[in-house]
Tab-separated table of C-alpha atoms in Angstrom:
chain	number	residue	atom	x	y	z
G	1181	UNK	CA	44.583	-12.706	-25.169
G	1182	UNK	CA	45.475	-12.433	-21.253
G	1183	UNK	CA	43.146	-14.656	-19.248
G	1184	UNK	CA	42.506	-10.795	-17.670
G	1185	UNK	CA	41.616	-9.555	-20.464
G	1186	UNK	CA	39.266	-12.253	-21.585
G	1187	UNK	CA	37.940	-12.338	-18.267
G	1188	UNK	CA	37.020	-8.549	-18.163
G	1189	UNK	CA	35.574	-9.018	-21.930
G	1190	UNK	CA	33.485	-11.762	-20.800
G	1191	UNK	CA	32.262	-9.244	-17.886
G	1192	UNK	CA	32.032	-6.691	-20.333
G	1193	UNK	CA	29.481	-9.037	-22.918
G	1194	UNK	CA	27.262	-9.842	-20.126
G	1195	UNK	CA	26.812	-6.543	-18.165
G	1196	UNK	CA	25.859	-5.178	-21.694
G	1197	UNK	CA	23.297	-8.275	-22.208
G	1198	UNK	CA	21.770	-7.154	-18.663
G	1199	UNK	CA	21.267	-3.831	-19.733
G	1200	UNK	CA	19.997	-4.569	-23.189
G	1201	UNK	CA	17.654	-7.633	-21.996
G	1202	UNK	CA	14.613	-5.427	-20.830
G	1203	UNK	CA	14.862	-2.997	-23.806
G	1204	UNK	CA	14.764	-5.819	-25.885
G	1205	UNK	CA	11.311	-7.922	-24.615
G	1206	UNK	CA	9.413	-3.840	-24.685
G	1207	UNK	CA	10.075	-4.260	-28.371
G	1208	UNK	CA	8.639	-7.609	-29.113
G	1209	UNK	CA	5.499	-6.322	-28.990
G	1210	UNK	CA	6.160	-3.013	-31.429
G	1211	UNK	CA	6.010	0.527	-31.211
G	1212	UNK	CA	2.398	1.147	-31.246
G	1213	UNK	CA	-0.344	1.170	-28.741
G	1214	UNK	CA	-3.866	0.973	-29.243
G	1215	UNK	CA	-5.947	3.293	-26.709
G	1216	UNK	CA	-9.593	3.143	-27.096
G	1217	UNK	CA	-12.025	5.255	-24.764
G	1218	UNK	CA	-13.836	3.077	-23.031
G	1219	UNK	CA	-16.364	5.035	-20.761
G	1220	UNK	CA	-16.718	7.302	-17.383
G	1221	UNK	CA	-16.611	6.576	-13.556
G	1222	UNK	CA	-17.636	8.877	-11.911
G	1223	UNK	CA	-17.080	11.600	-14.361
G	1224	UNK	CA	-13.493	10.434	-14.876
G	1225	UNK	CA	-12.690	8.969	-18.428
G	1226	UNK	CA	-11.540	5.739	-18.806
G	1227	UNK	CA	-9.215	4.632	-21.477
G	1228	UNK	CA	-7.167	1.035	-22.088
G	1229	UNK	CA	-4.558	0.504	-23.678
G	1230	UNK	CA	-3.037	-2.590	-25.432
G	1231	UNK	CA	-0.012	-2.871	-27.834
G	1232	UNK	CA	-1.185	-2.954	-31.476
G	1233	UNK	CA	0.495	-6.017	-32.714
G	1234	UNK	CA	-0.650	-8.741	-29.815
G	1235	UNK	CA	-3.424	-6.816	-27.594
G	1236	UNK	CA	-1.525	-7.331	-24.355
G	1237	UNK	CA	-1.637	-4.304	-22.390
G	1238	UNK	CA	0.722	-1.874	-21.814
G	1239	UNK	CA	1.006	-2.316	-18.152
G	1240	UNK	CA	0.931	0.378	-15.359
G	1241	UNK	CA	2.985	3.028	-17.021
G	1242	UNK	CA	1.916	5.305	-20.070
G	1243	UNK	CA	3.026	8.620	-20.724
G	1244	UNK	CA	-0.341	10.073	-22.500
G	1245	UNK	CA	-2.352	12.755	-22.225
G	1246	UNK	CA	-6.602	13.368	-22.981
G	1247	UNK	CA	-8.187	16.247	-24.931
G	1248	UNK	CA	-11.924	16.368	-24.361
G	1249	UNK	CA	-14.453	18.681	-26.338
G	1250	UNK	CA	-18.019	19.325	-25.683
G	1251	UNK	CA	-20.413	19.507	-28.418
G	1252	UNK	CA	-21.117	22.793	-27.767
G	1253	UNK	CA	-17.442	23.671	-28.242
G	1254	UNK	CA	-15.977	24.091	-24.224
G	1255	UNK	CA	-12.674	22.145	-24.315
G	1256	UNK	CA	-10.433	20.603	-21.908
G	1257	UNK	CA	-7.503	19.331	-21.474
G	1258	UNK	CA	-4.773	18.628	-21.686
G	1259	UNK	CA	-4.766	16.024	-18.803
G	1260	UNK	CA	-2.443	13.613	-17.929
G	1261	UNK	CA	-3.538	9.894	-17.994
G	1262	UNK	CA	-2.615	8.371	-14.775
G	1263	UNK	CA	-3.289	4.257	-14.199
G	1264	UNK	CA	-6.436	2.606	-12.569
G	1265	UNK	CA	-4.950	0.749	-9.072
G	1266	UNK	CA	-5.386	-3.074	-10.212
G	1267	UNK	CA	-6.111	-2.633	-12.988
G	1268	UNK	CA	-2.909	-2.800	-15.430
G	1269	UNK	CA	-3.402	-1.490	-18.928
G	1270	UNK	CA	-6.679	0.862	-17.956
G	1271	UNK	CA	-5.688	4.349	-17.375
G	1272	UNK	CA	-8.034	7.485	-16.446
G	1273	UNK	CA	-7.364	11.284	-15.256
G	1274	UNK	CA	-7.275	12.896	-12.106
G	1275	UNK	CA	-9.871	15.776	-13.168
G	1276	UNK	CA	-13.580	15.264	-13.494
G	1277	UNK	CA	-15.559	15.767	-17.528
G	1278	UNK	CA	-18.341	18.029	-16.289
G	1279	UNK	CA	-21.673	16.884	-17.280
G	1280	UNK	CA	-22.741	16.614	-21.097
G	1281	UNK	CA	-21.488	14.485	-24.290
G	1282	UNK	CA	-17.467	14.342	-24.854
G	1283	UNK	CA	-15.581	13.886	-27.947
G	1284	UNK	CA	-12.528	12.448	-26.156
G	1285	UNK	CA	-8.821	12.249	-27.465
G	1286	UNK	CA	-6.007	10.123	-25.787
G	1287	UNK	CA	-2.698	9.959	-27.262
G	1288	UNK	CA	0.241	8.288	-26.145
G	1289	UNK	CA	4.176	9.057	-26.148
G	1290	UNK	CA	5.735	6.195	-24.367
G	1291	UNK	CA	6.253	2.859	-24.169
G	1292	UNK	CA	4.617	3.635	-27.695
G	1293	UNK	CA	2.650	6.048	-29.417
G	1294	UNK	CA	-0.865	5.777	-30.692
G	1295	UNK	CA	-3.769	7.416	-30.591
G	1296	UNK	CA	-7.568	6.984	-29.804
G	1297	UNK	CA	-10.860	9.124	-29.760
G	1298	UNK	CA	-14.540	8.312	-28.723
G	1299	UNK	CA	-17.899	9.947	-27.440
G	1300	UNK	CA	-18.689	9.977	-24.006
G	1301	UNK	CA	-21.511	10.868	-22.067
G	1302	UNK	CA	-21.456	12.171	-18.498
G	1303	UNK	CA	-24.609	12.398	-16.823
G	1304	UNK	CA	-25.918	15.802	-14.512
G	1305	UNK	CA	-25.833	13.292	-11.625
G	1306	UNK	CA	-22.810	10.724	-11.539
G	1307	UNK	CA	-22.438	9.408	-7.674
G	1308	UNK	CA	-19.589	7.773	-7.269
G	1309	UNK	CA	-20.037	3.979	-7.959
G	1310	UNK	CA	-18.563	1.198	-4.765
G	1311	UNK	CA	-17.098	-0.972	-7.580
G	1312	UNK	CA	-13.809	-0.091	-9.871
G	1313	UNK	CA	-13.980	1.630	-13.314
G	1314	UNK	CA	-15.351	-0.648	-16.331
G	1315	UNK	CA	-12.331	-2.363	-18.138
G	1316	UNK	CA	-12.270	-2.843	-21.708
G	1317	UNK	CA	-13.279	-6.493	-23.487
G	1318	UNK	CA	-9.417	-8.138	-24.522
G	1319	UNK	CA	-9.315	-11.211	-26.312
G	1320	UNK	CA	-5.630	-11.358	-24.888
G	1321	UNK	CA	-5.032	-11.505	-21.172
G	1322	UNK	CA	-2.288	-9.338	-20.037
G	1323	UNK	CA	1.453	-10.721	-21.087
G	1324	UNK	CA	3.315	-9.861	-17.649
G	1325	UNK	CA	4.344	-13.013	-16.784
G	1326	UNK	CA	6.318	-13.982	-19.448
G	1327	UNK	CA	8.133	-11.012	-19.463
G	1328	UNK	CA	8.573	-11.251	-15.789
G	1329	UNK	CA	10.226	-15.015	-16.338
G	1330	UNK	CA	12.428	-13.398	-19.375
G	1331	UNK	CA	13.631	-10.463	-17.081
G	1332	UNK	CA	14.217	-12.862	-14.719
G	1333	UNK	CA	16.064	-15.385	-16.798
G	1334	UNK	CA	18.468	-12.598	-18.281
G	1335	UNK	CA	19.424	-11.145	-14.719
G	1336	UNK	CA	20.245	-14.740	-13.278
G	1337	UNK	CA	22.465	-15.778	-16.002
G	1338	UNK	CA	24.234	-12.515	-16.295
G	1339	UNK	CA	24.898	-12.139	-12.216
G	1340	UNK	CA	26.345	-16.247	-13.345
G	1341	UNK	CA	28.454	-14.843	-15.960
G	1342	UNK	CA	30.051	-12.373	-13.700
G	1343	UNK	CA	30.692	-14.649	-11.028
G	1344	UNK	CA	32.163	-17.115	-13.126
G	1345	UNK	CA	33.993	-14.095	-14.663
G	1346	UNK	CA	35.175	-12.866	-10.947
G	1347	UNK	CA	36.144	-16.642	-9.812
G	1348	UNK	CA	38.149	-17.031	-12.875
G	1349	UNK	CA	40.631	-13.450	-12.379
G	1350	UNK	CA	40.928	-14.366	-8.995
G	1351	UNK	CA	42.285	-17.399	-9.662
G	1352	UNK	CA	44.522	-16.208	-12.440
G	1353	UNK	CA	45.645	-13.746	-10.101
């Protein structure tokens, strides 16, 4: 083999690791989330969500939607779960549960799937509290930084591998 050709091999290996490295640490955790509803603010339904198999949260990004149905039958829905500002793993919806008890469903498409119901109550008169929405108990603090540092690791040595790559066909050049 050429020194080119191992050269552009080598630059082939690691520009694949980059681009494999992130989809690789999203699956350490699995491919289900757990979403449990875990109250209202201000009318809006709160849900959190953590991965099944090591209760970190999922983050800031969720595609999911939430089904709600009134005990005497009015449904809503479906509404897209959007995230809580600050608060990463703790998502809600734009539009407001009119007064009364909810049976609420959230389900989840990506990073994972899952599912997750429970009853809510909204009261007649629900002012609008100064603090954030409540977050969910988790025996496991988020996971972020780890994966942060991993991300970080993989992208360093692979913009090292190319440059070492680059050096080397320029000098065999």
């Amino acid at each position: 083999m050429t020194a080119r050709r191992h050269a552009a091999a080598v630059c082939a290996t690691f520009a694949g690791l980059l681009v494999l490295g992130p989809a690789a640490t999203a699956h350490a955790h699995g491919e289900t989330v757990r979403l449990t509803v875990t109250g209202v603010w201000a009318g809006h339904p709160v849900t959190a969500a953590a991965w099944e198999n090591d209760t970190g949260t999922v983050g800031d990004r969720i595609v999911g939607t939430l089904r709600a149905v009134a005990v005497d039958g009015t449904a809503v829905g479906p509404w897209r779960l959007v995230p809580v500002p600050g608060r990463p793993g703790t998502f809600t919806t734009d539009e407001v549960l009119p007064p009364g008890r909810w049976t609420v469903t959230v389900e989840a498409a990506a990073p994972g799937t899952g599912r997750g119901e429970g009853v809510v109550d909204v009261p007649v008169a629900d002012p609008r509290p100064a603090t954030a929405p409540p977050v969910a108990a988790s025996p496991a603090r988020s996971r972020s930084w780890p994966r942060a540092f991993a991300a970080l690791g993989v992208t360093a040595v692979s913009v090292a591998a190319i440059a070492v790559a680059v050096l080397f066909l320029r000098r065999s050049a």
